Amino acid sequence: MMRAEPSPSSGMLSTRRLTLRAGARTLLDAFTHTFHAGEVWCIAGPNGAGKTTLLSTLAGLLHPAAGHVELDGVRMADWPPLPLARRRALMPQSAADAFNASVLDIVLLNRFPHLGGWGWERDEDRAAAQAALERLGLADFAARDVLSLSGGERQRVALAAVLCQDAPLLLLDEPLSHLDLHHQIDCLEALVAWTREPRRSVLFSCHDLNLARRFATHALLLDGAGGAYAGPVRDVLTPALTSRAFGYPLILIRDGEHEALIPAPRGRHESLTGHDAQSG
């Protein structure tokens, strides 16, 4: 039986008592939340906390242990593959390039959900690919062989490909890996600008808590033991909650309007707790 294509609403992603497990360990326990259009979410947590598993589940690629995910009010399992690919895009942590191809052709691969019956790229598809490369400062790379790129350059091409897919919801697994600070900031600024258009939202995993506090609007902090804290980024990425999640005391330092989370000085390591690990 053909399933009807879900009609877009306000562009929201929701979890309903979502439970994720890895073997006998519970990564996320009965998590219910709604992610709204226009928001930029950072998913943070220690190694093994379930960030990649969560993003793959939100994308509809993994089945949860319990609960479910909804996109535009429709369960992920009820979305036909092609409309789903037009609605959400996933950037995995790493993707090996198996063959020689130009950067432009690699980015064009993500236009597949929008191609016509014969599968040939149209002028608008090539324009979308060029625009995505320009957004990330890669216009001069279009004719380069992707196998000639550095790891950081290839990471930016992968992000351009996801943007080229033109899906309103982006799920990005460690999009800043292999990038120097300059390009990390450029990519985050591009993502923030991208969400200013209607019905767009981004969820990305990241290990740099201070970049997340600067660019994300919201944060989801996983503790690796089933717990999760979700809300505005500066309400979640606090010294108390991050110290508890990462198992190491962090303090917040301030310089005028600027703030940064840093590890507590060695002398305070034993005395600080998750509730008093803060400095003005």
Coordinates of C-alpha atoms in Angstrom, one line a residue:
M1 CA 0.0 0.0 0.0
M2 CA 1.3 3.5 -0.9
R3 CA 1.8 5.7 2.1
A4 CA 0.7 9.3 1.7
E5 CA 3.4 11.9 1.9
P6 CA 3.2 13.8 5.2
S7 CA 2.2 17.4 4.8
P8 CA 4.7 19.9 6.3
S9 CA 3.5 21.8 9.3
S10 CA 5.6 24.1 11.5
G11 CA 8.7 21.9 11.0
M12 CA 9.1 20.3 14.4
L13 CA 11.0 17.2 15.4
S14 CA 9.8 15.4 18.5
T15 CA 10.8 12.5 20.7
R16 CA 8.2 10.5 22.7
R17 CA 9.6 8.6 25.6
L18 CA 12.6 7.8 23.5
T19 CA 14.9 5.1 25.0
L20 CA 18.3 4.2 23.5
R21 CA 20.5 1.3 24.7
A22 CA 24.0 0.0 23.9
G23 CA 24.0 -3.6 25.0
A24 CA 23.0 -3.6 28.7
R25 CA 23.7 0.1 29.1
T26 CA 20.9 2.7 28.8
L27 CA 22.1 5.8 26.9
L28 CA 18.8 7.7 27.0
D29 CA 15.8 6.9 29.2
A30 CA 12.3 7.8 28.2
F31 CA 13.3 11.2 26.7
T32 CA 10.4 13.4 25.5
H33 CA 11.1 16.7 23.8
T34 CA 10.2 18.9 20.9
F35 CA 12.8 20.7 18.7
H36 CA 11.3 23.8 17.0
A37 CA 12.1 25.3 13.7
G38 CA 14.6 28.2 13.9
E39 CA 16.6 26.6 16.7
V40 CA 20.3 25.6 16.6
W41 CA 20.9 22.7 19.0
C42 CA 24.2 21.4 20.2
I43 CA 24.3 17.7 21.4
A44 CA 27.1 17.4 24.0
G45 CA 28.3 14.7 26.3
P46 CA 31.2 12.5 27.1
N47 CA 32.6 9.8 24.7
G48 CA 30.1 6.9 24.5
A49 CA 27.2 8.9 25.8
G50 CA 25.1 8.2 22.7
K51 CA 25.4 11.3 20.6
T52 CA 25.9 9.4 17.3
T53 CA 23.2 6.9 18.2
L54 CA 20.8 9.7 19.0
L55 CA 21.4 11.5 15.8
S56 CA 21.0 8.3 13.7
T57 CA 17.7 7.5 15.6
L58 CA 16.4 11.1 15.0
A59 CA 17.2 10.6 11.3
G60 CA 15.1 7.4 11.2
L61 CA 18.1 5.2 10.5
L62 CA 18.1 3.3 13.9
H63 CA 15.2 1.9 15.8
P64 CA 15.1 2.9 19.5
A65 CA 14.7 0.4 22.3
A66 CA 11.5 2.1 23.2
G67 CA 9.5 5.2 22.3
H68 CA 9.5 6.9 18.9
V69 CA 10.5 10.0 16.9
E70 CA 8.0 12.2 15.0
L71 CA 8.8 14.7 12.2
D72 CA 6.0 17.2 11.5
G73 CA 3.7 15.2 13.7
V74 CA 4.2 12.0 11.7
R75 CA 6.2 9.0 13.0
M76 CA 9.5 8.5 11.3
A77 CA 8.5 4.9 10.3
D78 CA 5.5 6.4 8.3
W79 CA 7.6 8.7 6.1
P80 CA 8.3 7.4 2.6
P81 CA 12.1 7.5 1.9
L82 CA 12.1 10.2 -0.8
P83 CA 10.0 12.8 1.0
L84 CA 12.0 12.1 4.2
A85 CA 15.3 12.8 2.3
R86 CA 13.8 16.1 1.2
R87 CA 12.8 16.9 4.7
R88 CA 15.9 16.0 6.8
A89 CA 19.6 15.5 6.0
L90 CA 22.1 13.6 8.0
M91 CA 25.9 14.3 8.0
P92 CA 27.7 11.3 9.5
Q93 CA 30.8 11.6 11.5
S94 CA 33.0 10.3 8.6
A95 CA 32.5 9.2 5.1
A96 CA 35.3 7.8 3.0
D97 CA 35.6 8.7 -0.7
A98 CA 35.8 5.5 -2.7
F99 CA 36.4 7.0 -6.1
N100 CA 37.8 10.1 -7.9
A101 CA 35.3 12.8 -8.5
S102 CA 35.2 16.6 -8.6
V103 CA 34.1 18.5 -5.5
L104 CA 31.1 19.8 -7.4
D105 CA 30.0 16.3 -8.4
I106 CA 30.4 15.1 -4.8
V107 CA 28.1 17.9 -3.6
L108 CA 25.7 17.3 -6.4
L109 CA 25.2 13.7 -5.1
N110 CA 23.0 15.2 -2.3
R111 CA 20.6 16.6 -4.9
F112 CA 19.3 13.1 -5.6
P113 CA 16.0 13.6 -3.6
H114 CA 15.1 16.5 -5.9
L115 CA 16.0 15.0 -9.3
G116 CA 13.4 14.2 -11.9
G117 CA 12.5 10.8 -13.4
W118 CA 15.6 10.4 -15.5
G119 CA 17.9 11.4 -12.6
W120 CA 19.7 14.1 -14.6
E121 CA 20.9 17.2 -12.8
R122 CA 19.2 20.4 -13.9
D123 CA 20.6 23.9 -13.9
E124 CA 18.9 24.6 -10.5
D125 CA 20.7 21.6 -9.0
R126 CA 24.0 22.8 -10.2
A127 CA 23.2 26.3 -8.9
A128 CA 22.3 24.8 -5.5
A129 CA 25.6 23.0 -5.4
Q130 CA 27.6 26.1 -6.3
A131 CA 25.7 28.2 -3.7
A132 CA 26.5 25.6 -1.0
L133 CA 30.2 25.7 -1.9
E134 CA 30.1 29.5 -1.8
R135 CA 28.4 29.5 1.5
L136 CA 31.4 27.6 3.0
G137 CA 34.1 29.5 1.0
L138 CA 34.7 26.5 -1.3
A139 CA 33.8 28.0 -4.7
D140 CA 37.4 27.7 -5.9
F141 CA 37.4 24.0 -5.0
A142 CA 34.6 23.0 -7.4
A143 CA 36.9 21.4 -10.0
R144 CA 39.3 19.8 -7.5
D145 CA 39.5 16.0 -7.2
V146 CA 38.0 15.2 -3.8
L147 CA 40.7 12.6 -3.1
S148 CA 43.3 15.5 -3.3
L149 CA 41.7 17.3 -0.3
S150 CA 42.9 17.4 3.3
G151 CA 40.7 16.0 6.0
G152 CA 39.5 19.5 7.0
E153 CA 38.8 20.5 3.4
R154 CA 36.8 17.2 2.9
Q155 CA 34.8 17.9 6.0
R156 CA 33.7 21.3 4.7
V157 CA 32.8 19.7 1.4
A158 CA 30.7 17.1 3.3
L159 CA 28.9 20.0 5.1
A160 CA 28.3 21.8 1.7
A161 CA 26.8 18.6 0.4
V162 CA 24.3 18.4 3.3
L163 CA 23.4 22.1 2.7
C164 CA 22.9 21.4 -1.0
Q165 CA 20.3 18.7 -0.1
D166 CA 18.1 21.7 0.9
A167 CA 16.4 19.7 3.7
P168 CA 14.9 22.0 6.4
L169 CA 16.2 19.8 9.2
L170 CA 20.0 19.2 9.4
L171 CA 21.4 16.5 11.7
L172 CA 25.1 16.8 11.9
D173 CA 27.5 14.4 13.6
E174 CA 30.7 16.2 14.6
P175 CA 30.7 18.6 11.7
L176 CA 33.6 20.5 13.2
S177 CA 36.0 17.6 13.4
H178 CA 39.3 18.1 11.5
L179 CA 38.7 21.8 11.2
D180 CA 40.9 24.5 12.6
L181 CA 39.4 27.2 14.8
H182 CA 39.0 29.7 11.9
H183 CA 37.0 27.2 9.8
Q184 CA 35.0 26.0 12.8
I185 CA 33.7 29.5 13.3
D186 CA 33.1 30.0 9.6
C187 CA 31.0 26.8 9.5
L188 CA 29.0 27.7 12.6
E189 CA 28.3 31.2 11.3
A190 CA 27.1 29.6 8.0
L191 CA 24.8 27.3 9.8
V192 CA 23.4 30.1 12.0
A193 CA 22.7 32.2 8.9
W194 CA 21.2 29.1 7.2
T195 CA 18.6 28.8 10.0
R196 CA 17.4 32.3 9.5
E197 CA 15.2 31.2 6.6
P198 CA 11.7 29.9 7.5
R199 CA 11.3 26.3 9.0
R200 CA 15.0 25.5 9.2
S201 CA 16.7 24.0 12.2
V202 CA 20.0 22.3 13.0
L203 CA 21.1 19.7 15.5
F204 CA 24.8 19.0 15.7
S205 CA 27.1 17.2 18.1
C206 CA 30.2 19.0 19.3
H207 CA 32.9 18.6 21.9
D208 CA 33.7 22.3 22.2
L209 CA 31.4 23.6 24.9
N210 CA 32.4 27.2 24.4
L211 CA 31.7 27.2 20.7
A212 CA 28.4 25.7 21.5
R213 CA 27.6 28.3 24.1
R214 CA 28.5 31.0 21.5
F215 CA 26.6 29.8 18.4
A216 CA 23.9 27.4 19.5
T217 CA 20.5 28.6 20.8
H218 CA 19.9 25.4 22.7
A219 CA 21.8 22.4 24.1
L220 CA 21.0 18.8 24.8
L221 CA 23.5 17.4 27.3
L222 CA 23.8 13.6 27.7
D223 CA 25.4 12.1 30.8
G224 CA 25.8 8.6 29.3
A225 CA 23.8 7.0 32.0
G226 CA 20.3 7.6 30.6
G227 CA 20.0 11.2 31.8
A228 CA 19.6 14.2 29.5
Y229 CA 19.3 18.0 30.1
A230 CA 17.6 20.1 27.4
G231 CA 17.0 23.8 27.1
P232 CA 18.5 27.2 26.2
V233 CA 22.2 26.7 25.8
R234 CA 23.3 28.8 28.7
D235 CA 20.8 27.1 31.0
V236 CA 22.2 23.7 30.1
L237 CA 25.9 24.1 29.5
T238 CA 26.6 25.3 33.0
P239 CA 29.5 24.4 35.3
A240 CA 27.2 22.3 37.5
L241 CA 25.6 20.2 34.8
T242 CA 28.7 19.8 32.6
S243 CA 30.9 18.9 35.6
R244 CA 28.3 16.2 36.5
A245 CA 28.0 14.9 32.9
F246 CA 31.8 14.8 32.1
G247 CA 32.9 13.7 35.5
Y248 CA 35.4 16.5 35.9
P249 CA 34.9 19.8 37.6
L250 CA 34.6 22.8 35.2
I251 CA 34.4 26.5 36.2
L252 CA 33.0 29.5 34.3
I253 CA 35.3 32.4 33.8
R254 CA 34.2 35.8 32.7
D255 CA 35.9 38.7 30.9
G256 CA 33.3 41.5 30.5
E257 CA 30.5 40.1 28.4
H258 CA 32.5 37.0 27.4
E259 CA 32.3 33.7 29.3
A260 CA 34.2 30.4 28.9
L261 CA 34.0 27.0 30.6
I262 CA 37.4 25.7 31.6
P263 CA 38.7 22.8 33.7
A264 CA 39.0 23.7 37.3
P265 CA 42.6 24.4 38.5
R266 CA 44.4 21.3 39.8
G267 CA 44.3 22.6 43.3
R268 CA 40.5 22.8 43.3
H269 CA 40.0 19.5 41.6
E270 CA 39.2 17.5 44.8
S271 CA 37.2 20.2 46.5
L272 CA 34.8 21.3 43.7
T273 CA 31.5 19.6 43.3
G274 CA 29.0 19.8 40.4
H275 CA 27.0 22.4 42.4
D276 CA 29.8 24.9 43.3
A277 CA 32.0 24.6 40.3
Q278 CA 31.5 28.2 39.2
S279 CA 33.7 31.3 39.3
G280 CA 32.8 34.8 38.4

